[in-house]
JSON list of C-alpha atoms in Angstrom, two decimals:
[
{"chain": "W", "resi": 251, "resn": "UNK", "atom": "CA", "xyz": [49.45, 11.51, -20.32]},
{"chain": "W", "resi": 252, "resn": "UNK", "atom": "CA", "xyz": [46.65, 10.72, -17.89]},
{"chain": "W", "resi": 253, "resn": "UNK", "atom": "CA", "xyz": [44.78, 7.46, -17.74]},
{"chain": "W", "resi": 254, "resn": "UNK", "atom": "CA", "xyz": [41.27, 7.55, -19.23]},
{"chain": "W", "resi": 255, "resn": "UNK", "atom": "CA", "xyz": [38.84, 4.75, -18.39]},
{"chain": "W", "resi": 256, "resn": "UNK", "atom": "CA", "xyz": [37.11, 3.73, -21.62]},
{"chain": "W", "resi": 257, "resn": "UNK", "atom": "CA", "xyz": [33.84, 2.97, -19.84]},
{"chain": "W", "resi": 258, "resn": "UNK", "atom": "CA", "xyz": [33.76, 6.22, -17.84]},
{"chain": "W", "resi": 259, "resn": "UNK", "atom": "CA", "xyz": [30.46, 7.37, -19.36]},
{"chain": "W", "resi": 260, "resn": "UNK", "atom": "CA", "xyz": [28.86, 4.03, -18.55]},
{"chain": "W", "resi": 261, "resn": "UNK", "atom": "CA", "xyz": [30.19, 4.28, -15.01]},
{"chain": "W", "resi": 262, "resn": "UNK", "atom": "CA", "xyz": [28.64, 7.74, -14.65]},
{"chain": "W", "resi": 263, "resn": "UNK", "atom": "CA", "xyz": [25.31, 6.47, -15.99]},
{"chain": "W", "resi": 264, "resn": "UNK", "atom": "CA", "xyz": [25.34, 3.56, -13.53]},
{"chain": "W", "resi": 265, "resn": "UNK", "atom": "CA", "xyz": [26.14, 5.93, -10.66]},
{"chain": "W", "resi": 266, "resn": "UNK", "atom": "CA", "xyz": [23.20, 8.11, -11.65]},
{"chain": "W", "resi": 267, "resn": "UNK", "atom": "CA", "xyz": [20.91, 5.07, -11.90]},
{"chain": "W", "resi": 268, "resn": "UNK", "atom": "CA", "xyz": [22.01, 3.91, -8.46]},
{"chain": "W", "resi": 269, "resn": "UNK", "atom": "CA", "xyz": [21.38, 7.36, -6.99]},
{"chain": "W", "resi": 270, "resn": "UNK", "atom": "CA", "xyz": [17.89, 7.45, -8.53]},
{"chain": "W", "resi": 271, "resn": "UNK", "atom": "CA", "xyz": [17.12, 3.97, -7.18]},
{"chain": "W", "resi": 272, "resn": "UNK", "atom": "CA", "xyz": [18.30, 5.13, -3.75]},
{"chain": "W", "resi": 273, "resn": "UNK", "atom": "CA", "xyz": [15.87, 8.05, -3.89]},
{"chain": "W", "resi": 274, "resn": "UNK", "atom": "CA", "xyz": [12.99, 5.80, -4.99]},
{"chain": "W", "resi": 275, "resn": "UNK", "atom": "CA", "xyz": [13.78, 3.36, -2.20]},
{"chain": "W", "resi": 276, "resn": "UNK", "atom": "CA", "xyz": [13.82, 6.14, 0.41]},
{"chain": "W", "resi": 277, "resn": "UNK", "atom": "CA", "xyz": [10.44, 7.41, -0.79]},
{"chain": "W", "resi": 278, "resn": "UNK", "atom": "CA", "xyz": [8.90, 3.94, -0.67]},
{"chain": "W", "resi": 279, "resn": "UNK", "atom": "CA", "xyz": [10.45, 3.29, 2.76]},
{"chain": "W", "resi": 280, "resn": "UNK", "atom": "CA", "xyz": [8.95, 6.52, 4.07]},
{"chain": "W", "resi": 281, "resn": "UNK", "atom": "CA", "xyz": [5.52, 5.57, 2.67]},
{"chain": "W", "resi": 282, "resn": "UNK", "atom": "CA", "xyz": [5.76, 2.19, 4.38]},
{"chain": "W", "resi": 283, "resn": "UNK", "atom": "CA", "xyz": [6.71, 3.81, 7.68]},
{"chain": "W", "resi": 284, "resn": "UNK", "atom": "CA", "xyz": [3.77, 6.21, 7.45]},
{"chain": "W", "resi": 285, "resn": "UNK", "atom": "CA", "xyz": [1.34, 3.36, 6.73]},
{"chain": "W", "resi": 286, "resn": "UNK", "atom": "CA", "xyz": [2.85, 1.36, 9.59]},
{"chain": "W", "resi": 287, "resn": "UNK", "atom": "CA", "xyz": [2.50, 4.23, 12.05]},
{"chain": "W", "resi": 288, "resn": "UNK", "atom": "CA", "xyz": [-1.08, 4.82, 10.94]},
{"chain": "W", "resi": 289, "resn": "UNK", "atom": "CA", "xyz": [-1.87, 1.13, 11.45]},
{"chain": "W", "resi": 290, "resn": "UNK", "atom": "CA", "xyz": [-0.18, 1.13, 14.84]},
{"chain": "W", "resi": 291, "resn": "UNK", "atom": "CA", "xyz": [-2.24, 4.10, 16.01]},
{"chain": "W", "resi": 292, "resn": "UNK", "atom": "CA", "xyz": [-5.46, 2.51, 14.76]},
{"chain": "W", "resi": 293, "resn": "UNK", "atom": "CA", "xyz": [-4.70, -0.73, 16.59]},
{"chain": "W", "resi": 294, "resn": "UNK", "atom": "CA", "xyz": [-3.86, 1.18, 19.75]},
{"chain": "W", "resi": 295, "resn": "UNK", "atom": "CA", "xyz": [-7.11, 3.17, 19.48]},
{"chain": "W", "resi": 296, "resn": "UNK", "atom": "CA", "xyz": [-9.07, -0.06, 18.95]},
{"chain": "W", "resi": 297, "resn": "UNK", "atom": "CA", "xyz": [-7.51, -1.53, 22.09]},
{"chain": "W", "resi": 298, "resn": "UNK", "atom": "CA", "xyz": [-8.49, 1.56, 24.07]},
{"chain": "W", "resi": 299, "resn": "UNK", "atom": "CA", "xyz": [-12.01, 1.40, 22.63]},
{"chain": "W", "resi": 300, "resn": "UNK", "atom": "CA", "xyz": [-12.36, -2.24, 23.69]},
{"chain": "W", "resi": 301, "resn": "UNK", "atom": "CA", "xyz": [-11.32, -1.36, 27.22]},
{"chain": "W", "resi": 302, "resn": "UNK", "atom": "CA", "xyz": [-13.86, 1.46, 27.24]},
{"chain": "W", "resi": 303, "resn": "UNK", "atom": "CA", "xyz": [-16.68, -0.77, 26.00]},
{"chain": "W", "resi": 304, "resn": "UNK", "atom": "CA", "xyz": [-15.85, -3.36, 28.63]},
{"chain": "W", "resi": 305, "resn": "UNK", "atom": "CA", "xyz": [-16.08, -0.57, 31.19]},
{"chain": "W", "resi": 306, "resn": "UNK", "atom": "CA", "xyz": [-19.54, 0.32, 29.84]},
{"chain": "W", "resi": 307, "resn": "UNK", "atom": "CA", "xyz": [-20.66, -3.28, 30.19]},
{"chain": "W", "resi": 308, "resn": "UNK", "atom": "CA", "xyz": [-19.48, -3.65, 33.79]},
{"chain": "W", "resi": 309, "resn": "UNK", "atom": "CA", "xyz": [-20.68, -0.26, 35.04]},
{"chain": "W", "resi": 310, "resn": "UNK", "atom": "CA", "xyz": [-24.02, -0.43, 33.31]},
{"chain": "W", "resi": 311, "resn": "UNK", "atom": "CA", "xyz": [-25.03, 1.81, 30.46]},
{"chain": "W", "resi": 312, "resn": "UNK", "atom": "CA", "xyz": [-27.78, 2.25, 27.93]},
{"chain": "W", "resi": 313, "resn": "UNK", "atom": "CA", "xyz": [-28.24, -0.01, 24.96]},
{"chain": "W", "resi": 314, "resn": "UNK", "atom": "CA", "xyz": [-27.96, 3.00, 22.67]},
{"chain": "W", "resi": 315, "resn": "UNK", "atom": "CA", "xyz": [-24.47, 3.72, 24.00]},
{"chain": "W", "resi": 316, "resn": "UNK", "atom": "CA", "xyz": [-23.44, 0.10, 23.44]},
{"chain": "W", "resi": 317, "resn": "UNK", "atom": "CA", "xyz": [-24.87, 0.19, 19.91]},
{"chain": "W", "resi": 318, "resn": "UNK", "atom": "CA", "xyz": [-22.96, 3.40, 19.16]},
{"chain": "W", "resi": 319, "resn": "UNK", "atom": "CA", "xyz": [-19.77, 1.83, 20.49]},
{"chain": "W", "resi": 320, "resn": "UNK", "atom": "CA", "xyz": [-20.39, -1.27, 18.37]},
{"chain": "W", "resi": 321, "resn": "UNK", "atom": "CA", "xyz": [-20.88, 0.80, 15.20]},
{"chain": "W", "resi": 322, "resn": "UNK", "atom": "CA", "xyz": [-17.71, 2.77, 15.94]},
{"chain": "W", "resi": 323, "resn": "UNK", "atom": "CA", "xyz": [-15.86, -0.50, 16.48]},
{"chain": "W", "resi": 324, "resn": "UNK", "atom": "CA", "xyz": [-17.09, -1.86, 13.14]},
{"chain": "W", "resi": 325, "resn": "UNK", "atom": "CA", "xyz": [-15.99, 1.32, 11.34]},
{"chain": "W", "resi": 326, "resn": "UNK", "atom": "CA", "xyz": [-12.60, 1.10, 12.99]},
{"chain": "W", "resi": 327, "resn": "UNK", "atom": "CA", "xyz": [-12.23, -2.56, 11.96]},
{"chain": "W", "resi": 328, "resn": "UNK", "atom": "CA", "xyz": [-12.98, -1.64, 8.34]},
{"chain": "W", "resi": 329, "resn": "UNK", "atom": "CA", "xyz": [-10.39, 1.14, 8.48]},
{"chain": "W", "resi": 330, "resn": "UNK", "atom": "CA", "xyz": [-7.84, -1.23, 10.02]},
{"chain": "W", "resi": 331, "resn": "UNK", "atom": "CA", "xyz": [-8.37, -3.73, 7.21]},
{"chain": "W", "resi": 332, "resn": "UNK", "atom": "CA", "xyz": [-7.99, -0.92, 4.66]},
{"chain": "W", "resi": 333, "resn": "UNK", "atom": "CA", "xyz": [-4.79, 0.42, 6.25]},
{"chain": "W", "resi": 334, "resn": "UNK", "atom": "CA", "xyz": [-3.38, -3.12, 6.53]},
{"chain": "W", "resi": 335, "resn": "UNK", "atom": "CA", "xyz": [-3.81, -3.42, 2.78]},
{"chain": "W", "resi": 336, "resn": "UNK", "atom": "CA", "xyz": [-2.06, -0.08, 2.26]},
{"chain": "W", "resi": 337, "resn": "UNK", "atom": "CA", "xyz": [0.78, -1.15, 4.54]},
{"chain": "W", "resi": 338, "resn": "UNK", "atom": "CA", "xyz": [1.16, -4.46, 2.71]},
{"chain": "W", "resi": 339, "resn": "UNK", "atom": "CA", "xyz": [1.20, -2.68, -0.67]},
{"chain": "W", "resi": 340, "resn": "UNK", "atom": "CA", "xyz": [3.76, -0.18, 0.62]},
{"chain": "W", "resi": 341, "resn": "UNK", "atom": "CA", "xyz": [5.91, -3.03, 1.95]},
{"chain": "W", "resi": 342, "resn": "UNK", "atom": "CA", "xyz": [5.78, -4.82, -1.40]},
{"chain": "W", "resi": 343, "resn": "UNK", "atom": "CA", "xyz": [6.71, -1.62, -3.24]},
{"chain": "W", "resi": 344, "resn": "UNK", "atom": "CA", "xyz": [9.55, -0.99, -0.81]},
{"chain": "W", "resi": 345, "resn": "UNK", "atom": "CA", "xyz": [10.89, -4.51, -1.35]},
{"chain": "W", "resi": 346, "resn": "UNK", "atom": "CA", "xyz": [10.78, -4.05, -5.13]},
{"chain": "W", "resi": 347, "resn": "UNK", "atom": "CA", "xyz": [12.66, -0.78, -4.81]},
{"chain": "W", "resi": 348, "resn": "UNK", "atom": "CA", "xyz": [15.17, -2.42, -2.47]},
{"chain": "W", "resi": 349, "resn": "UNK", "atom": "CA", "xyz": [15.82, -5.18, -5.01]},
{"chain": "W", "resi": 350, "resn": "UNK", "atom": "CA", "xyz": [16.24, -2.61, -7.80]},
{"chain": "W", "resi": 351, "resn": "UNK", "atom": "CA", "xyz": [18.67, -0.63, -5.64]},
{"chain": "W", "resi": 352, "resn": "UNK", "atom": "CA", "xyz": [20.61, -3.79, -4.85]},
{"chain": "W", "resi": 353, "resn": "UNK", "atom": "CA", "xyz": [20.84, -4.66, -8.55]},
{"chain": "W", "resi": 354, "resn": "UNK", "atom": "CA", "xyz": [21.96, -1.13, -9.49]},
{"chain": "W", "resi": 355, "resn": "UNK", "atom": "CA", "xyz": [24.60, -1.20, -6.76]},
{"chain": "W", "resi": 356, "resn": "UNK", "atom": "CA", "xyz": [25.95, -4.52, -8.01]},
{"chain": "W", "resi": 357, "resn": "UNK", "atom": "CA", "xyz": [26.18, -3.22, -11.57]},
{"chain": "W", "resi": 358, "resn": "UNK", "atom": "CA", "xyz": [28.03, -0.12, -10.36]},
{"chain": "W", "resi": 359, "resn": "UNK", "atom": "CA", "xyz": [30.47, -2.18, -8.31]},
{"chain": "W", "resi": 360, "resn": "UNK", "atom": "CA", "xyz": [31.24, -4.35, -11.33]},
{"chain": "W", "resi": 361, "resn": "UNK", "atom": "CA", "xyz": [32.25, -1.31, -13.33]},
{"chain": "W", "resi": 362, "resn": "UNK", "atom": "CA", "xyz": [34.23, 0.15, -10.43]},
{"chain": "W", "resi": 363, "resn": "UNK", "atom": "CA", "xyz": [36.12, -3.13, -10.13]},
{"chain": "W", "resi": 364, "resn": "UNK", "atom": "CA", "xyz": [36.85, -3.08, -13.86]},
{"chain": "W", "resi": 365, "resn": "UNK", "atom": "CA", "xyz": [38.16, 0.45, -13.51]},
{"chain": "W", "resi": 366, "resn": "UNK", "atom": "CA", "xyz": [40.36, -0.41, -10.54]},
{"chain": "W", "resi": 367, "resn": "UNK", "atom": "CA", "xyz": [41.77, -3.44, -12.36]},
{"chain": "W", "resi": 368, "resn": "UNK", "atom": "CA", "xyz": [42.48, -1.36, -15.46]},
{"chain": "W", "resi": 369, "resn": "UNK", "atom": "CA", "xyz": [44.57, 1.16, -13.56]}
]
């Protein structure tokens, strides 16, 4: 006669829940990475734009060119603020998913320990 763990179905459900939480966490982590890369590129572009505008100011240029550069800089700042918000939201979502994954893993380990002690 083989041993049958009485909570085997519950163990399988908890394994499935943990696997689903792992998938959700990976998706949210990927979204956070994408937002972070987008923010990084925007900040790098802003830095390059600032260097270019400083070059305009030292080499002498038209006021229209400086105004255009200023408007582009303002648009970029607005986009940076927007992407920072997206990155912060993605980070918060990722942390929630990480906590849920951690909780699901703990619940699974409890059942696995019960099973190992029962055998």
